[in-house]
Amino acid sequence: YGDHRDLHVRSRRQRQMCIRDSFWRMTMSMKQLETFMSRVQSNDSIRDELQRCGKDNSCVVKVGAKHGHKFSPAHLSRWQKEH
């Protein structure tokens, strides 16, 4: 089990790539969300759309996508707890 050849097993490499890719997607999603939320501050029209969403995070995600920002409801929930 301590054999260095374990590092070269295909399934291990695939798992490492998957972990790296999921981290990258999460980072990009949070950046998209931060960018969108800063845009909301300066755009009355988008702010009105979000107010109509109320607490429906799926609605907020759709509004974000409509304006070119891709993020998940889970990331939105995390962002809301932090802000």
PDB file of N, CA and C in Angstrom:
ATOM      1  N   TYR A   1       0.809  -1.209   0.000  1.00  0.00           N
ATOM      2  CA  TYR A   1       0.000   0.000   0.000  1.00  0.00           C
ATOM      3  C   TYR A   1       0.849   1.270   0.000  1.00  0.00           C
ATOM      4  N   GLY A   2       2.053   1.189   0.511  1.00  0.00           N
ATOM      5  CA  GLY A   2       2.926   2.343   0.477  1.00  0.00           C
ATOM      6  C   GLY A   2       3.712   2.420  -0.817  1.00  0.00           C
ATOM      7  N   ASP A   3       3.370   1.552  -1.750  1.00  0.00           N
ATOM      8  CA  ASP A   3       4.080   1.461  -3.025  1.00  0.00           C
ATOM      9  C   ASP A   3       3.872   2.729  -3.847  1.00  0.00           C
ATOM     10  N   HIS A   4       4.962   3.286  -4.363  1.00  0.00           N
ATOM     11  CA  HIS A   4       4.873   4.521  -5.145  1.00  0.00           C
ATOM     12  C   HIS A   4       4.071   4.343  -6.430  1.00  0.00           C
ATOM     13  N   ARG A   5       3.902   3.098  -6.874  1.00  0.00           N
ATOM     14  CA  ARG A   5       3.133   2.872  -8.112  1.00  0.00           C
ATOM     15  C   ARG A   5       1.666   3.245  -7.940  1.00  0.00           C
ATOM     16  N   ASP A   6       1.180   3.288  -6.695  1.00  0.00           N
ATOM     17  CA  ASP A   6      -0.207   3.696  -6.450  1.00  0.00           C
ATOM     18  C   ASP A   6      -0.490   5.092  -6.991  1.00  0.00           C
ATOM     19  N   LEU A   7       0.539   5.919  -7.033  1.00  0.00           N
ATOM     20  CA  LEU A   7       0.365   7.286  -7.527  1.00  0.00           C
ATOM     21  C   LEU A   7       0.037   7.324  -9.009  1.00  0.00           C
ATOM     22  N   HIS A   8       0.336   6.232  -9.707  1.00  0.00           N
ATOM     23  CA  HIS A   8       0.165   6.220 -11.155  1.00  0.00           C
ATOM     24  C   HIS A   8      -1.055   5.426 -11.611  1.00  0.00           C
ATOM     25  N   VAL A   9      -1.809   4.914 -10.670  1.00  0.00           N
ATOM     26  CA  VAL A   9      -2.998   4.153 -11.018  1.00  0.00           C
ATOM     27  C   VAL A   9      -4.010   5.102 -11.671  1.00  0.00           C
ATOM     28  N   ARG A  10      -4.583   4.633 -12.755  1.00  0.00           N
ATOM     29  CA  ARG A  10      -5.496   5.480 -13.529  1.00  0.00           C
ATOM     30  C   ARG A  10      -6.655   6.021 -12.677  1.00  0.00           C
ATOM     31  N   SER A  11      -7.250   5.168 -11.860  1.00  0.00           N
ATOM     32  CA  SER A  11      -8.403   5.615 -11.059  1.00  0.00           C
ATOM     33  C   SER A  11      -7.990   6.702 -10.063  1.00  0.00           C
ATOM     34  N   ARG A  12      -6.783   6.615  -9.541  1.00  0.00           N
ATOM     35  CA  ARG A  12      -6.303   7.653  -8.615  1.00  0.00           C
ATOM     36  C   ARG A  12      -6.128   8.975  -9.349  1.00  0.00           C
ATOM     37  N   ARG A  13      -5.546   8.933 -10.538  1.00  0.00           N
ATOM     38  CA  ARG A  13      -5.368  10.164 -11.318  1.00  0.00           C
ATOM     39  C   ARG A  13      -6.723  10.779 -11.655  1.00  0.00           C
ATOM     40  N   GLN A  14      -7.683   9.933 -12.031  1.00  0.00           N
ATOM     41  CA  GLN A  14      -9.008  10.448 -12.373  1.00  0.00           C
ATOM     42  C   GLN A  14      -9.660  11.100 -11.162  1.00  0.00           C
ATOM     43  N   ARG A  15      -9.502  10.478  -9.978  1.00  0.00           N
ATOM     44  CA  ARG A  15     -10.084  11.046  -8.758  1.00  0.00           C
ATOM     45  C   ARG A  15      -9.429  12.386  -8.442  1.00  0.00           C
ATOM     46  N   GLN A  16      -8.117  12.462  -8.582  1.00  0.00           N
ATOM     47  CA  GLN A  16      -7.422  13.718  -8.322  1.00  0.00           C
ATOM     48  C   GLN A  16      -7.884  14.807  -9.290  1.00  0.00           C
ATOM     49  N   MET A  17      -8.082  14.447 -10.558  1.00  0.00           N
ATOM     50  CA  MET A  17      -8.555  15.426 -11.540  1.00  0.00           C
ATOM     51  C   MET A  17      -9.964  15.874 -11.194  1.00  0.00           C
ATOM     52  N   CYS A  18     -10.800  14.945 -10.748  1.00  0.00           N
ATOM     53  CA  CYS A  18     -12.181  15.271 -10.384  1.00  0.00           C
ATOM     54  C   CYS A  18     -12.199  16.252  -9.209  1.00  0.00           C
ATOM     55  N   ILE A  19     -11.355  15.990  -8.197  1.00  0.00           N
ATOM     56  CA  ILE A  19     -11.271  16.892  -7.039  1.00  0.00           C
ATOM     57  C   ILE A  19     -10.811  18.271  -7.486  1.00  0.00           C
ATOM     58  N   ARG A  20      -9.785  18.314  -8.326  1.00  0.00           N
ATOM     59  CA  ARG A  20      -9.271  19.592  -8.820  1.00  0.00           C
ATOM     60  C   ARG A  20     -10.344  20.326  -9.618  1.00  0.00           C
ATOM     61  N   ASP A  21     -11.047  19.605 -10.490  1.00  0.00           N
ATOM     62  CA  ASP A  21     -12.082  20.228 -11.313  1.00  0.00           C
ATOM     63  C   ASP A  21     -13.245  20.739 -10.475  1.00  0.00           C
ATOM     64  N   SER A  22     -13.639  19.979  -9.450  1.00  0.00           N
ATOM     65  CA  SER A  22     -14.759  20.438  -8.621  1.00  0.00           C
ATOM     66  C   SER A  22     -14.360  21.683  -7.830  1.00  0.00           C
ATOM     67  N   PHE A  23     -13.106  21.742  -7.376  1.00  0.00           N
ATOM     68  CA  PHE A  23     -12.627  22.943  -6.693  1.00  0.00           C
ATOM     69  C   PHE A  23     -12.659  24.132  -7.651  1.00  0.00           C
ATOM     70  N   TRP A  24     -12.221  23.921  -8.891  1.00  0.00           N
ATOM     71  CA  TRP A  24     -12.204  24.989  -9.889  1.00  0.00           C
ATOM     72  C   TRP A  24     -13.620  25.490 -10.172  1.00  0.00           C
ATOM     73  N   ARG A  25     -14.577  24.542 -10.328  1.00  0.00           N
ATOM     74  CA  ARG A  25     -15.970  24.936 -10.584  1.00  0.00           C
ATOM     75  C   ARG A  25     -16.532  25.735  -9.418  1.00  0.00           C
ATOM     76  N   MET A  26     -16.232  25.301  -8.179  1.00  0.00           N
ATOM     77  CA  MET A  26     -16.729  26.016  -7.002  1.00  0.00           C
ATOM     78  C   MET A  26     -16.144  27.429  -6.959  1.00  0.00           C
ATOM     79  N   THR A  27     -14.855  27.542  -7.212  1.00  0.00           N
ATOM     80  CA  THR A  27     -14.199  28.848  -7.192  1.00  0.00           C
ATOM     81  C   THR A  27     -14.803  29.768  -8.244  1.00  0.00           C
ATOM     82  N   MET A  28     -15.002  29.250  -9.441  1.00  0.00           N
ATOM     83  CA  MET A  28     -15.565  30.059 -10.522  1.00  0.00           C
ATOM     84  C   MET A  28     -17.010  30.455 -10.205  1.00  0.00           C
ATOM     85  N   SER A  29     -17.778  29.536  -9.639  1.00  0.00           N
ATOM     86  CA  SER A  29     -19.161  29.828  -9.285  1.00  0.00           C
ATOM     87  C   SER A  29     -19.220  30.950  -8.249  1.00  0.00           C
ATOM     88  N   MET A  30     -18.351  30.895  -7.257  1.00  0.00           N
ATOM     89  CA  MET A  30     -18.339  31.942  -6.238  1.00  0.00           C
ATOM     90  C   MET A  30     -17.904  33.283  -6.831  1.00  0.00           C
ATOM     91  N   LYS A  31     -16.968  33.260  -7.757  1.00  0.00           N
ATOM     92  CA  LYS A  31     -16.552  34.509  -8.409  1.00  0.00           C
ATOM     93  C   LYS A  31     -17.698  35.087  -9.225  1.00  0.00           C
ATOM     94  N   GLN A  32     -18.430  34.219  -9.930  1.00  0.00           N
ATOM     95  CA  GLN A  32     -19.587  34.674 -10.698  1.00  0.00           C
ATOM     96  C   GLN A  32     -20.624  35.313  -9.768  1.00  0.00           C
ATOM     97  N   LEU A  33     -20.851  34.667  -8.634  1.00  0.00           N
ATOM     98  CA  LEU A  33     -21.826  35.170  -7.665  1.00  0.00           C
ATOM     99  C   LEU A  33     -21.392  36.523  -7.104  1.00  0.00           C
ATOM    100  N   GLU A  34     -20.126  36.641  -6.729  1.00  0.00           N
ATOM    101  CA  GLU A  34     -19.616  37.916  -6.198  1.00  0.00           C
ATOM    102  C   GLU A  34     -19.759  39.030  -7.243  1.00  0.00           C
ATOM    103  N   THR A  35     -19.426  38.719  -8.476  1.00  0.00           N
ATOM    104  CA  THR A  35     -19.535  39.702  -9.559  1.00  0.00           C
ATOM    105  C   THR A  35     -20.987  40.115  -9.753  1.00  0.00           C
ATOM    106  N   PHE A  36     -21.886  39.137  -9.751  1.00  0.00           N
ATOM    107  CA  PHE A  36     -23.307  39.428  -9.922  1.00  0.00           C
ATOM    108  C   PHE A  36     -23.821  40.301  -8.780  1.00  0.00           C
ATOM    109  N   MET A  37     -23.475  39.946  -7.555  1.00  0.00           N
ATOM    110  CA  MET A  37     -23.982  40.708  -6.409  1.00  0.00           C
ATOM    111  C   MET A  37     -23.454  42.135  -6.407  1.00  0.00           C
ATOM    112  N   SER A  38     -22.238  42.340  -6.852  1.00  0.00           N
ATOM    113  CA  SER A  38     -21.739  43.720  -6.925  1.00  0.00           C
ATOM    114  C   SER A  38     -22.455  44.475  -8.050  1.00  0.00           C
ATOM    115  N   ARG A  39     -22.799  43.769  -9.113  1.00  0.00           N
ATOM    116  CA  ARG A  39     -23.555  44.395 -10.211  1.00  0.00           C
ATOM    117  C   ARG A  39     -24.953  44.786  -9.742  1.00  0.00           C
ATOM    118  N   VAL A  40     -25.555  43.943  -8.910  1.00  0.00           N
ATOM    119  CA  VAL A  40     -26.900  44.222  -8.382  1.00  0.00           C
ATOM    120  C   VAL A  40     -26.921  45.552  -7.636  1.00  0.00           C
ATOM    121  N   GLN A  41     -25.854  45.843  -6.909  1.00  0.00           N
ATOM    122  CA  GLN A  41     -25.788  47.069  -6.113  1.00  0.00           C
ATOM    123  C   GLN A  41     -25.919  48.325  -6.965  1.00  0.00           C
ATOM    124  N   SER A  42     -25.458  48.244  -8.207  1.00  0.00           N
ATOM    125  CA  SER A  42     -25.468  49.444  -9.056  1.00  0.00           C
ATOM    126  C   SER A  42     -26.537  49.394 -10.148  1.00  0.00           C
ATOM    127  N   ASN A  43     -27.406  48.391 -10.110  1.00  0.00           N
ATOM    128  CA  ASN A  43     -28.398  48.246 -11.177  1.00  0.00           C
ATOM    129  C   ASN A  43     -29.791  48.083 -10.568  1.00  0.00           C
ATOM    130  N   ASP A  44     -30.584  49.144 -10.618  1.00  0.00           N
ATOM    131  CA  ASP A  44     -31.925  49.121 -10.028  1.00  0.00           C
ATOM    132  C   ASP A  44     -32.825  48.068 -10.648  1.00  0.00           C
ATOM    133  N   SER A  45     -32.697  47.850 -11.944  1.00  0.00           N
ATOM    134  CA  SER A  45     -33.540  46.888 -12.638  1.00  0.00           C
ATOM    135  C   SER A  45     -33.293  45.463 -12.129  1.00  0.00           C
ATOM    136  N   ILE A  46     -32.034  45.095 -12.002  1.00  0.00           N
ATOM    137  CA  ILE A  46     -31.709  43.752 -11.494  1.00  0.00           C
ATOM    138  C   ILE A  46     -32.124  43.637 -10.033  1.00  0.00           C
ATOM    139  N   ARG A  47     -31.897  44.690  -9.265  1.00  0.00           N
ATOM    140  CA  ARG A  47     -32.299  44.682  -7.854  1.00  0.00           C
ATOM    141  C   ARG A  47     -33.800  44.451  -7.724  1.00  0.00           C
ATOM    142  N   ASP A  48     -34.598  45.085  -8.599  1.00  0.00           N
ATOM    143  CA  ASP A  48     -36.051  44.879  -8.583  1.00  0.00           C
ATOM    144  C   ASP A  48     -36.409  43.427  -8.898  1.00  0.00           C
ATOM    145  N   GLU A  49     -35.695  42.856  -9.873  1.00  0.00           N
ATOM    146  CA  GLU A  49     -35.940  41.443 -10.212  1.00  0.00           C
ATOM    147  C   GLU A  49     -35.676  40.549  -8.998  1.00  0.00           C
ATOM    148  N   LEU A  50     -34.587  40.814  -8.297  1.00  0.00           N
ATOM    149  CA  LEU A  50     -34.251  39.996  -7.127  1.00  0.00           C
ATOM    150  C   LEU A  50     -35.256  40.185  -6.007  1.00  0.00           C
ATOM    151  N   GLN A  51     -35.759  41.390  -5.847  1.00  0.00           N
ATOM    152  CA  GLN A  51     -36.766  41.618  -4.811  1.00  0.00           C
ATOM    153  C   GLN A  51     -38.031  40.816  -5.103  1.00  0.00           C
ATOM    154  N   ARG A  52     -38.370  40.668  -6.375  1.00  0.00           N
ATOM    155  CA  ARG A  52     -39.531  39.862  -6.743  1.00  0.00           C
ATOM    156  C   ARG A  52     -39.305  38.381  -6.442  1.00  0.00           C
ATOM    157  N   CYS A  53     -38.036  37.960  -6.417  1.00  0.00           N
ATOM    158  CA  CYS A  53     -37.721  36.553  -6.099  1.00  0.00           C
ATOM    159  C   CYS A  53     -37.974  36.247  -4.629  1.00  0.00           C
ATOM    160  N   GLY A  54     -37.891  37.250  -3.779  1.00  0.00           N
ATOM    161  CA  GLY A  54     -38.036  37.002  -2.347  1.00  0.00           C
ATOM    162  C   GLY A  54     -36.920  36.100  -1.854  1.00  0.00           C
ATOM    163  N   LYS A  55     -37.290  35.023  -1.163  1.00  0.00           N
ATOM    164  CA  LYS A  55     -36.297  34.099  -0.606  1.00  0.00           C
ATOM    165  C   LYS A  55     -36.087  32.875  -1.489  1.00  0.00           C
ATOM    166  N   ASP A  56     -36.600  32.917  -2.697  1.00  0.00           N
ATOM    167  CA  ASP A  56     -36.479  31.791  -3.638  1.00  0.00           C
ATOM    168  C   ASP A  56     -35.110  31.834  -4.324  1.00  0.00           C
ATOM    169  N   ASN A  57     -34.154  31.063  -3.803  1.00  0.00           N
ATOM    170  CA  ASN A  57     -32.800  31.082  -4.355  1.00  0.00           C
ATOM    171  C   ASN A  57     -32.741  30.578  -5.791  1.00  0.00           C
ATOM    172  N   SER A  58     -33.633  29.665  -6.156  1.00  0.00           N
ATOM    173  CA  SER A  58     -33.660  29.195  -7.550  1.00  0.00           C
ATOM    174  C   SER A  58     -34.003  30.339  -8.492  1.00  0.00           C
ATOM    175  N   CYS A  59     -34.896  31.208  -8.052  1.00  0.00           N
ATOM    176  CA  CYS A  59     -35.261  32.385  -8.836  1.00  0.00           C
ATOM    177  C   CYS A  59     -34.062  33.314  -8.984  1.00  0.00           C
ATOM    178  N   VAL A  60     -33.330  33.521  -7.893  1.00  0.00           N
ATOM    179  CA  VAL A  60     -32.146  34.391  -7.932  1.00  0.00           C
ATOM    180  C   VAL A  60     -31.112  33.828  -8.906  1.00  0.00           C
ATOM    181  N   VAL A  61     -30.919  32.509  -8.868  1.00  0.00           N
ATOM    182  CA  VAL A  61     -29.969  31.859  -9.785  1.00  0.00           C
ATOM    183  C   VAL A  61     -30.406  32.095 -11.234  1.00  0.00           C
ATOM    184  N   LYS A  62     -31.700  32.000 -11.501  1.00  0.00           N
ATOM    185  CA  LYS A  62     -32.206  32.231 -12.868  1.00  0.00           C
ATOM    186  C   LYS A  62     -31.986  33.680 -13.303  1.00  0.00           C
ATOM    187  N   VAL A  63     -32.203  34.605 -12.396  1.00  0.00           N
ATOM    188  CA  VAL A  63     -31.962  36.016 -12.725  1.00  0.00           C
ATOM    189  C   VAL A  63     -30.477  36.215 -13.023  1.00  0.00           C
ATOM    190  N   GLY A  64     -29.630  35.617 -12.205  1.00  0.00           N
ATOM    191  CA  GLY A  64     -28.191  35.707 -12.450  1.00  0.00           C
ATOM    192  C   GLY A  64     -27.822  35.158 -13.820  1.00  0.00           C
ATOM    193  N   ALA A  65     -28.373  33.992 -14.162  1.00  0.00           N
ATOM    194  CA  ALA A  65     -28.082  33.374 -15.465  1.00  0.00           C
ATOM    195  C   ALA A  65     -28.579  34.261 -16.608  1.00  0.00           C
ATOM    196  N   LYS A  66     -29.733  34.870 -16.408  1.00  0.00           N
ATOM    197  CA  LYS A  66     -30.296  35.770 -17.422  1.00  0.00           C
ATOM    198  C   LYS A  66     -29.336  36.923 -17.718  1.00  0.00           C
ATOM    199  N   HIS A  67     -28.589  37.325 -16.705  1.00  0.00           N
ATOM    200  CA  HIS A  67     -27.653  38.440 -16.855  1.00  0.00           C
ATOM    201  C   HIS A  67     -26.205  37.974 -17.039  1.00  0.00           C
ATOM    202  N   GLY A  68     -26.054  36.680 -17.383  1.00  0.00           N
ATOM    203  CA  GLY A  68     -24.733  36.153 -17.740  1.00  0.00           C
ATOM    204  C   GLY A  68     -23.857  35.684 -16.596  1.00  0.00           C
ATOM    205  N   HIS A  69     -24.457  35.389 -15.450  1.00  0.00           N
ATOM    206  CA  HIS A  69     -23.686  34.940 -14.284  1.00  0.00           C
ATOM    207  C   HIS A  69     -24.172  33.558 -13.866  1.00  0.00           C
ATOM    208  N   LYS A  70     -23.243  32.604 -13.820  1.00  0.00           N
ATOM    209  CA  LYS A  70     -23.605  31.226 -13.495  1.00  0.00           C
ATOM    210  C   LYS A  70     -23.093  30.866 -12.104  1.00  0.00           C
ATOM    211  N   PHE A  71     -24.029  30.538 -11.194  1.00  0.00           N
ATOM    212  CA  PHE A  71     -23.688  30.089  -9.848  1.00  0.00           C
ATOM    213  C   PHE A  71     -24.820  29.201  -9.360  1.00  0.00           C
ATOM    214  N   SER A  72     -24.553  28.445  -8.326  1.00  0.00           N
ATOM    215  CA  SER A  72     -25.533  27.468  -7.846  1.00  0.00           C
ATOM    216  C   SER A  72     -26.333  28.013  -6.658  1.00  0.00           C
ATOM    217  N   PRO A  73     -27.518  27.441  -6.438  1.00  0.00           N
ATOM    218  CA  PRO A  73     -28.284  27.822  -5.242  1.00  0.00           C
ATOM    219  C   PRO A  73     -27.493  27.555  -3.954  1.00  0.00           C
ATOM    220  N   ALA A  74     -26.691  26.475  -3.943  1.00  0.00           N
ATOM    221  CA  ALA A  74     -25.894  26.157  -2.754  1.00  0.00           C
ATOM    222  C   ALA A  74     -24.865  27.250  -2.474  1.00  0.00           C
ATOM    223  N   HIS A  75     -24.214  27.741  -3.521  1.00  0.00           N
ATOM    224  CA  HIS A  75     -23.243  28.811  -3.329  1.00  0.00           C
ATOM    225  C   HIS A  75     -23.941  30.101  -2.900  1.00  0.00           C
ATOM    226  N   LEU A  76     -25.110  30.331  -3.430  1.00  0.00           N
ATOM    227  CA  LEU A  76     -25.882  31.507  -3.020  1.00  0.00           C
ATOM    228  C   LEU A  76     -26.222  31.425  -1.536  1.00  0.00           C
ATOM    229  N   SER A  77     -26.660  30.261  -1.082  1.00  0.00           N
ATOM    230  CA  SER A  77     -26.977  30.082   0.346  1.00  0.00           C
ATOM    231  C   SER A  77     -25.759  30.339   1.213  1.00  0.00           C
ATOM    232  N   ARG A  78     -24.604  29.805   0.792  1.00  0.00           N
ATOM    233  CA  ARG A  78     -23.366  30.021   1.549  1.00  0.00           C
ATOM    234  C   ARG A  78     -23.027  31.511   1.579  1.00  0.00           C
ATOM    235  N   TRP A  79     -23.161  32.176   0.437  1.00  0.00           N
ATOM    236  CA  TRP A  79     -22.857  33.607   0.341  1.00  0.00           C
ATOM    237  C   TRP A  79     -23.778  34.406   1.271  1.00  0.00           C
ATOM    238  N   GLN A  80     -25.062  34.046   1.283  1.00  0.00           N
ATOM    239  CA  GLN A  80     -26.041  34.750   2.129  1.00  0.00           C
ATOM    240  C   GLN A  80     -25.677  34.619   3.608  1.00  0.00           C
ATOM    241  N   LYS A  81     -25.202  33.445   4.021  1.00  0.00           N
ATOM    242  CA  LYS A  81     -24.818  33.250   5.423  1.00  0.00           C
ATOM    243  C   LYS A  81     -23.601  34.091   5.795  1.00  0.00           C
ATOM    244  N   GLU A  82     -22.712  34.285   4.819  1.00  0.00           N
ATOM    245  CA  GLU A  82     -21.481  35.049   5.070  1.00  0.00           C
ATOM    246  C   GLU A  82     -21.692  36.554   4.982  1.00  0.00           C
ATOM    247  N   HIS A  83     -22.771  36.985   4.371  1.00  0.00           N
ATOM    248  CA  HIS A  83     -22.988  38.427   4.182  1.00  0.00           C
ATOM    249  C   HIS A  83     -24.244  38.792   4.901  1.00  0.00           C
TER     250      HIS A  83
END
